[in-house]
Each structure stands twice: as C-alpha cells, then as structure tokens.
C-alpha cells in the first residue's frame, strides 16, 4: 500500500494508523500547491479532488477521505483492535467520533490556513473550535482516549487536527484533558515514528 501525504496535514492520521497496524506501506510526499506527486507526476490523476490523504491499495485502486481510509485499515488488521468490529456499538462510537472530528473540527481549521479567509470568518471558526474543545475536554475527563481505555483510529485523527491549534492562534493548553490527551498520544512509539518520518518530531 502507498499513502500520499503532506507533512503535518490530515494525512498524518492514516499515517499513524498504518504504523499502529504494523502493515508494510510506502509514503509519497505530495506537492499540494502544484498538485504534483513526489515523482513530479500529475497528482490530480491520482486524486481528482487534489487533496491528501490517498491510500493506494496493492490492487492499484485508490481510496480517499481520511475517516474512510482509517476504517479500511482497521478492518484489514482487525487484530490490532483500532476501531471495534463492524456492526458493534464500539464501531459506531468510533464512527461517531470520526464524523464529529471531520465536520466540526477539521473543516473549521481549514479556512484558518487560507490567507484569503476574511478575519471575521476566522474569528467565527476559532469560536466554533473553542466550543467543540470545551465539550471534548469534558468528555475526556478520566478517560485516556476518546472511546475509553483503548486507542482507536479516532484518537489518531483528533491528535492530527489538534496539532494545528497553535498554528492558528488557539491555545490548547486551556483544555487540560485535551492537552494531556495530546501528550499521551504523542508518547506512543508508533506516533513518534510517524512524526519523525514526516520531519515533525
Ligand atoms: N474530506 C477530505 C479532506 C481532506 C483535506 O482537507 N485535505 C487537505 C489537507 S489537510 C488538502 O489536501 N488540502 C488541499 C486542497 O484542498 O486543495 C478528507 O477528509 O480526507
């Protein structure tokens, strides 16, 4: 399998999951501005949406959308226990979190990275994120991970997007349970490996 990624972008989430599962994979860094693959090819031919992540399967087929890629990976390596079994409440809880993170966090961060976004819009996006982190902070009280004691693919995604907070003027330290969660996930050996491989550690 091959993961198309950009260092520190949302592709870090499936990158962490790939390492946590222990499968063999390759990485290919994408130039998102020029929409070029690492080898200088047309990235839009890989993903017409022009975004990372993309997971290229051994069959040559590609899968896009981070929350779907991580569930695919969890299902291929069910023994790693990263998303609960399909059809169980454990799985629906993980999906509930993936959906929340993608729609309420990830896509509130995105406009904060675009220079053309008006300041008033950025203020609203920061306010939305703050409200979400208030709730996540409460939820994480007494729990190491989002769904309880076990690390899941949802934790990899929350970690990935919350790493962006300081870059967009959000101080995650004001949510102590979120800050502790970030340290806990960052300390996982496979997460360290992923950060190092992306040049972020
Ligand atoms: N819905 C997609 C969104 C992916 C996404 O927003 N990727 C960003 C990086 S974090 C990207 O590639 N941005 C470049 C662009 O949209 O042109 C997913 O969840 O995978």
mmCIF file of C-alpha atoms and ligand atoms in Angstrom:
data_model
loop_
_atom_site.group_PDB
_atom_site.id
_atom_site.type_symbol
_atom_site.label_atom_id
_atom_site.label_comp_id
_atom_site.label_asym_id
_atom_site.label_seq_id
_atom_site.Cartn_x
_atom_site.Cartn_y
_atom_site.Cartn_z
ATOM 1 C CA UNK A 1 0.000 0.000 0.000
ATOM 2 C CA UNK A 2 1.082 3.567 -0.518
ATOM 3 C CA UNK A 3 -0.033 6.678 1.350
ATOM 4 C CA UNK A 4 0.127 10.030 -0.418
ATOM 5 C CA UNK A 5 0.743 12.610 2.264
ATOM 6 C CA UNK A 6 1.798 16.129 3.123
ATOM 7 C CA UNK A 7 3.827 16.534 6.331
ATOM 8 C CA UNK A 8 1.587 17.512 9.259
ATOM 9 C CA UNK A 9 -1.608 17.594 7.172
ATOM 10 C CA UNK A 10 -4.675 15.425 7.850
ATOM 11 C CA UNK A 11 -2.810 12.563 6.131
ATOM 12 C CA UNK A 12 -0.871 12.195 9.403
ATOM 13 C CA UNK A 13 -3.928 10.399 10.803
ATOM 14 C CA UNK A 14 -3.857 7.425 8.360
ATOM 15 C CA UNK A 15 -0.055 7.521 8.552
ATOM 16 C CA UNK A 16 -0.247 6.928 12.325
ATOM 17 C CA UNK A 17 -2.839 4.200 11.795
ATOM 18 C CA UNK A 18 -0.655 2.456 9.200
ATOM 19 C CA UNK A 19 2.182 2.326 11.724
ATOM 20 C CA UNK A 20 -0.089 1.242 14.594
ATOM 21 C CA UNK A 21 -1.377 -1.686 12.481
ATOM 22 C CA UNK A 22 2.138 -2.833 11.590
ATOM 23 C CA UNK A 23 1.412 -3.355 7.856
ATOM 24 C CA UNK A 24 4.002 -2.676 5.168
ATOM 25 C CA UNK A 25 3.484 0.563 3.321
ATOM 26 C CA UNK A 26 5.253 3.254 1.337
ATOM 27 C CA UNK A 27 4.923 7.001 1.653
ATOM 28 C CA UNK A 28 4.825 9.514 -1.167
ATOM 29 C CA UNK A 29 5.027 13.203 -0.342
ATOM 30 C CA UNK A 30 2.759 15.407 -2.449
ATOM 31 C CA UNK A 31 3.290 18.993 -3.572
ATOM 32 C CA UNK A 32 -0.268 20.176 -2.950
ATOM 33 C CA UNK A 33 0.270 23.689 -4.267
ATOM 34 C CA UNK A 34 1.453 22.483 -7.642
ATOM 35 C CA UNK A 35 -0.649 19.291 -7.459
ATOM 36 C CA UNK A 36 2.408 17.162 -8.200
ATOM 37 C CA UNK A 37 3.330 13.743 -6.875
ATOM 38 C CA UNK A 38 6.701 13.150 -5.253
ATOM 39 C CA UNK A 39 7.997 11.918 -8.610
ATOM 40 C CA UNK A 40 6.783 15.091 -10.376
ATOM 41 C CA UNK A 41 3.689 13.428 -11.884
ATOM 42 C CA UNK A 42 0.168 14.864 -12.043
ATOM 43 C CA UNK A 43 -1.372 14.451 -8.591
ATOM 44 C CA UNK A 44 -4.834 15.184 -9.993
ATOM 45 C CA UNK A 45 -4.509 11.915 -11.903
ATOM 46 C CA UNK A 46 -4.096 10.190 -8.511
ATOM 47 C CA UNK A 47 -6.859 12.173 -6.788
ATOM 48 C CA UNK A 48 -9.008 14.477 -8.941
ATOM 49 C CA UNK A 49 -10.101 16.184 -5.683
ATOM 50 C CA UNK A 50 -6.498 17.391 -5.357
ATOM 51 C CA UNK A 51 -6.330 16.550 -1.670
ATOM 52 C CA UNK A 52 -4.403 14.293 0.679
ATOM 53 C CA UNK A 53 -4.728 11.640 2.005
ATOM 54 C CA UNK A 54 -4.925 8.989 -0.690
ATOM 55 C CA UNK A 55 -4.299 5.344 0.049
ATOM 56 C CA UNK A 56 -3.227 3.338 -2.981
ATOM 57 C CA UNK A 57 -4.024 -0.322 -2.450
ATOM 58 C CA UNK A 58 -1.865 -3.193 -3.695
ATOM 59 C CA UNK A 59 -4.510 -3.756 -6.413
ATOM 60 C CA UNK A 60 -3.760 -0.243 -7.723
ATOM 61 C CA UNK A 61 -7.205 1.029 -6.657
ATOM 62 C CA UNK A 62 -7.201 4.227 -4.620
ATOM 63 C CA UNK A 63 -9.194 5.188 -1.558
ATOM 64 C CA UNK A 64 -9.713 8.796 -0.446
ATOM 65 C CA UNK A 65 -11.292 10.540 2.604
ATOM 66 C CA UNK A 66 -9.263 10.162 5.785
ATOM 67 C CA UNK A 67 -12.084 8.820 8.006
ATOM 68 C CA UNK A 68 -12.819 6.073 5.466
ATOM 69 C CA UNK A 69 -9.156 5.200 4.917
ATOM 70 C CA UNK A 70 -8.568 4.669 8.641
ATOM 71 C CA UNK A 71 -11.624 2.388 8.952
ATOM 72 C CA UNK A 72 -10.439 0.429 5.913
ATOM 73 C CA UNK A 73 -7.032 -0.016 7.561
ATOM 74 C CA UNK A 74 -8.605 -1.029 10.876
ATOM 75 C CA UNK A 75 -10.733 -3.646 9.092
ATOM 76 C CA UNK A 76 -7.738 -5.091 7.217
ATOM 77 C CA UNK A 77 -5.929 -5.555 10.514
ATOM 78 C CA UNK A 78 -8.802 -6.327 12.867
ATOM 79 C CA UNK A 79 -6.379 -7.937 15.338
ATOM 80 C CA UNK A 80 -4.916 -4.502 16.084
ATOM 81 C CA UNK A 81 -8.298 -3.551 17.606
ATOM 82 C CA UNK A 82 -8.224 0.011 16.291
ATOM 83 C CA UNK A 83 -11.929 0.539 15.515
ATOM 84 C CA UNK A 84 -14.069 -2.222 17.016
ATOM 85 C CA UNK A 85 -15.764 -4.847 14.853
ATOM 86 C CA UNK A 86 -18.224 -3.702 12.157
ATOM 87 C CA UNK A 87 -21.798 -3.749 13.449
ATOM 88 C CA UNK A 88 -20.865 -3.344 17.118
ATOM 89 C CA UNK A 89 -21.587 -0.283 19.282
ATOM 90 C CA UNK A 90 -17.821 0.089 19.688
ATOM 91 C CA UNK A 91 -17.555 0.622 15.921
ATOM 92 C CA UNK A 92 -20.430 3.137 15.864
ATOM 93 C CA UNK A 93 -18.776 5.124 18.662
ATOM 94 C CA UNK A 94 -15.575 5.326 16.634
ATOM 95 C CA UNK A 95 -17.557 6.402 13.561
ATOM 96 C CA UNK A 96 -19.448 8.953 15.655
ATOM 97 C CA UNK A 97 -16.103 10.498 16.639
ATOM 98 C CA UNK A 98 -14.641 10.379 13.138
ATOM 99 C CA UNK A 99 -17.682 12.198 11.822
ATOM 100 C CA UNK A 100 -17.543 14.801 14.574
ATOM 101 C CA UNK A 101 -13.840 15.449 14.060
ATOM 102 C CA UNK A 102 -14.127 15.723 10.285
ATOM 103 C CA UNK A 103 -17.147 18.009 10.196
ATOM 104 C CA UNK A 104 -16.799 20.040 13.385
ATOM 105 C CA UNK A 105 -13.011 20.299 13.839
ATOM 106 C CA UNK A 106 -11.111 19.548 10.621
ATOM 107 C CA UNK A 107 -13.309 21.747 8.453
ATOM 108 C CA UNK A 108 -13.273 24.610 10.958
ATOM 109 C CA UNK A 109 -9.466 24.547 10.894
ATOM 110 C CA UNK A 110 -9.213 24.534 7.084
ATOM 111 C CA UNK A 111 -10.255 28.192 6.486
ATOM 112 C CA UNK A 112 -7.817 29.336 9.200
ATOM 113 C CA UNK A 113 -4.919 28.218 6.991
ATOM 114 C CA UNK A 114 -6.119 30.152 3.927
ATOM 115 C CA UNK A 115 -4.651 33.660 3.694
ATOM 116 C CA UNK A 116 -7.726 34.869 1.763
ATOM 117 C CA UNK A 117 -10.201 33.978 4.527
ATOM 118 C CA UNK A 118 -11.646 37.216 5.995
ATOM 119 C CA UNK A 119 -10.635 37.863 9.624
ATOM 120 C CA UNK A 120 -14.262 37.938 10.781
ATOM 121 C CA UNK A 121 -14.772 34.451 9.369
ATOM 122 C CA UNK A 122 -11.580 33.256 11.041
ATOM 123 C CA UNK A 123 -12.854 34.579 14.392
ATOM 124 C CA UNK A 124 -16.068 32.575 13.980
ATOM 125 C CA UNK A 125 -14.128 29.423 13.044
ATOM 126 C CA UNK A 126 -11.923 29.843 16.162
ATOM 127 C CA UNK A 127 -15.045 30.345 18.302
ATOM 128 C CA UNK A 128 -16.627 27.190 16.859
ATOM 129 C CA UNK A 129 -13.463 25.225 17.566
ATOM 130 C CA UNK A 130 -13.296 26.556 21.137
ATOM 131 C CA UNK A 131 -16.852 25.370 21.814
ATOM 132 C CA UNK A 132 -16.051 21.932 20.447
ATOM 133 C CA UNK A 133 -12.897 21.666 22.552
ATOM 134 C CA UNK A 134 -14.881 22.706 25.665
ATOM 135 C CA UNK A 135 -17.074 19.646 25.128
ATOM 136 C CA UNK A 136 -14.196 17.309 24.165
ATOM 137 C CA UNK A 137 -12.300 18.426 27.262
ATOM 138 C CA UNK A 138 -15.272 17.442 29.440
ATOM 139 C CA UNK A 139 -15.670 14.175 27.588
ATOM 140 C CA UNK A 140 -12.014 13.225 28.115
ATOM 141 C CA UNK A 141 -12.192 13.680 31.905
ATOM 142 C CA UNK A 142 -10.993 10.411 33.451
ATOM 143 C CA UNK A 143 -10.513 8.755 30.045
ATOM 144 C CA UNK A 144 -7.183 8.222 28.298
ATOM 145 C CA UNK A 145 -8.766 8.048 24.836
ATOM 146 C CA UNK A 146 -11.968 9.207 23.146
ATOM 147 C CA UNK A 147 -13.848 5.930 23.472
ATOM 148 C CA UNK A 148 -12.315 4.841 26.763
ATOM 149 C CA UNK A 149 -9.193 2.853 27.578
ATOM 150 C CA UNK A 150 -8.276 1.808 24.059
ATOM 151 C CA UNK A 151 -6.540 3.880 21.402
ATOM 152 C CA UNK A 152 -8.611 3.933 18.204
ATOM 153 C CA UNK A 153 -8.378 5.498 14.757
ATOM 154 C CA UNK A 154 -10.494 8.388 16.096
ATOM 155 C CA UNK A 155 -7.686 9.283 18.509
ATOM 156 C CA UNK A 156 -5.193 9.414 15.648
ATOM 157 C CA UNK A 157 -7.491 11.878 13.859
ATOM 158 C CA UNK A 158 -8.149 14.074 16.909
ATOM 159 C CA UNK A 159 -4.406 14.198 17.599
ATOM 160 C CA UNK A 160 -3.686 15.162 13.980
ATOM 161 C CA UNK A 161 -6.083 18.091 13.798
ATOM 162 C CA UNK A 162 -5.402 19.357 17.326
ATOM 163 C CA UNK A 163 -1.677 19.618 16.471
ATOM 164 C CA UNK A 164 -2.748 22.535 14.247
ATOM 165 C CA UNK A 165 -4.159 24.594 17.151
ATOM 166 C CA UNK A 166 -1.040 26.673 17.955
ATOM 167 C CA UNK A 167 -0.517 27.491 14.260
ATOM 168 C CA UNK A 168 -3.928 29.148 14.042
ATOM 169 C CA UNK A 169 -3.850 31.033 17.338
ATOM 170 C CA UNK A 170 -5.646 28.515 19.547
ATOM 171 C CA UNK A 171 -4.048 27.648 22.875
ATOM 172 C CA UNK A 172 -4.995 24.014 23.537
ATOM 173 C CA UNK A 173 -3.341 24.267 26.975
ATOM 174 C CA UNK A 174 -6.539 25.897 28.230
ATOM 175 C CA UNK A 175 -8.249 22.483 27.969
ATOM 176 C CA UNK A 176 -6.193 20.334 30.397
ATOM 177 C CA UNK A 177 -7.735 16.995 29.404
ATOM 178 C CA UNK A 178 -7.147 17.760 25.741
ATOM 179 C CA UNK A 179 -3.554 18.790 26.491
ATOM 180 C CA UNK A 180 -2.993 15.558 28.452
ATOM 181 C CA UNK A 181 -4.513 13.570 25.585
ATOM 182 C CA UNK A 182 -2.104 15.218 23.133
ATOM 183 C CA UNK A 183 0.889 14.274 25.310
ATOM 184 C CA UNK A 184 -0.423 10.739 25.778
ATOM 185 C CA UNK A 185 -0.869 10.158 22.042
ATOM 186 C CA UNK A 186 2.423 11.875 21.178
ATOM 187 C CA UNK A 187 4.222 9.479 23.537
ATOM 188 C CA UNK A 188 3.052 6.387 21.629
ATOM 189 C CA UNK A 189 6.063 4.850 19.874
ATOM 190 C CA UNK A 190 4.251 4.498 16.526
ATOM 191 C CA UNK A 191 3.109 8.107 16.670
ATOM 192 C CA UNK A 192 6.698 9.181 17.317
ATOM 193 C CA UNK A 193 7.770 7.121 14.295
ATOM 194 C CA UNK A 194 5.158 8.786 12.101
ATOM 195 C CA UNK A 195 6.120 12.283 13.297
ATOM 196 C CA UNK A 196 9.804 11.563 12.644
ATOM 197 C CA UNK A 197 9.089 10.140 9.194
ATOM 198 C CA UNK A 198 7.226 13.379 8.333
ATOM 199 C CA UNK A 199 10.050 15.515 9.719
ATOM 200 C CA UNK A 200 7.864 16.816 12.571
ATOM 201 C CA UNK A 201 9.443 15.333 15.703
HETATM 202 N N1 LIG B 1 -12.628 15.388 3.025
HETATM 203 C C1 LIG B 1 -11.197 15.150 2.930
HETATM 204 C C2 LIG B 1 -10.495 16.458 3.214
HETATM 205 C C3 LIG B 1 -9.022 16.308 3.051
HETATM 206 C C4 LIG B 1 -8.326 17.656 3.218
HETATM 207 O O1 LIG B 1 -8.931 18.656 3.625
HETATM 208 N N2 LIG B 1 -7.043 17.653 2.891
HETATM 209 C C5 LIG B 1 -6.276 18.885 2.920
HETATM 210 C C6 LIG B 1 -5.035 18.744 3.780
HETATM 211 S S1 LIG B 1 -5.467 18.537 5.495
HETATM 212 C C7 LIG B 1 -5.861 19.176 1.499
HETATM 213 O O2 LIG B 1 -5.445 18.276 0.776
HETATM 214 N N3 LIG B 1 -5.974 20.455 1.088
HETATM 215 C C8 LIG B 1 -5.602 20.880 -0.215
HETATM 216 C C9 LIG B 1 -6.769 21.276 -1.054
HETATM 217 O O3 LIG B 1 -7.937 21.135 -0.601
HETATM 218 O O4 LIG B 1 -6.533 21.729 -2.170
HETATM 219 C C10 LIG B 1 -10.754 14.059 3.912
HETATM 220 O O5 LIG B 1 -11.344 14.002 4.995
HETATM 221 O O6 LIG B 1 -9.816 13.298 3.611
#
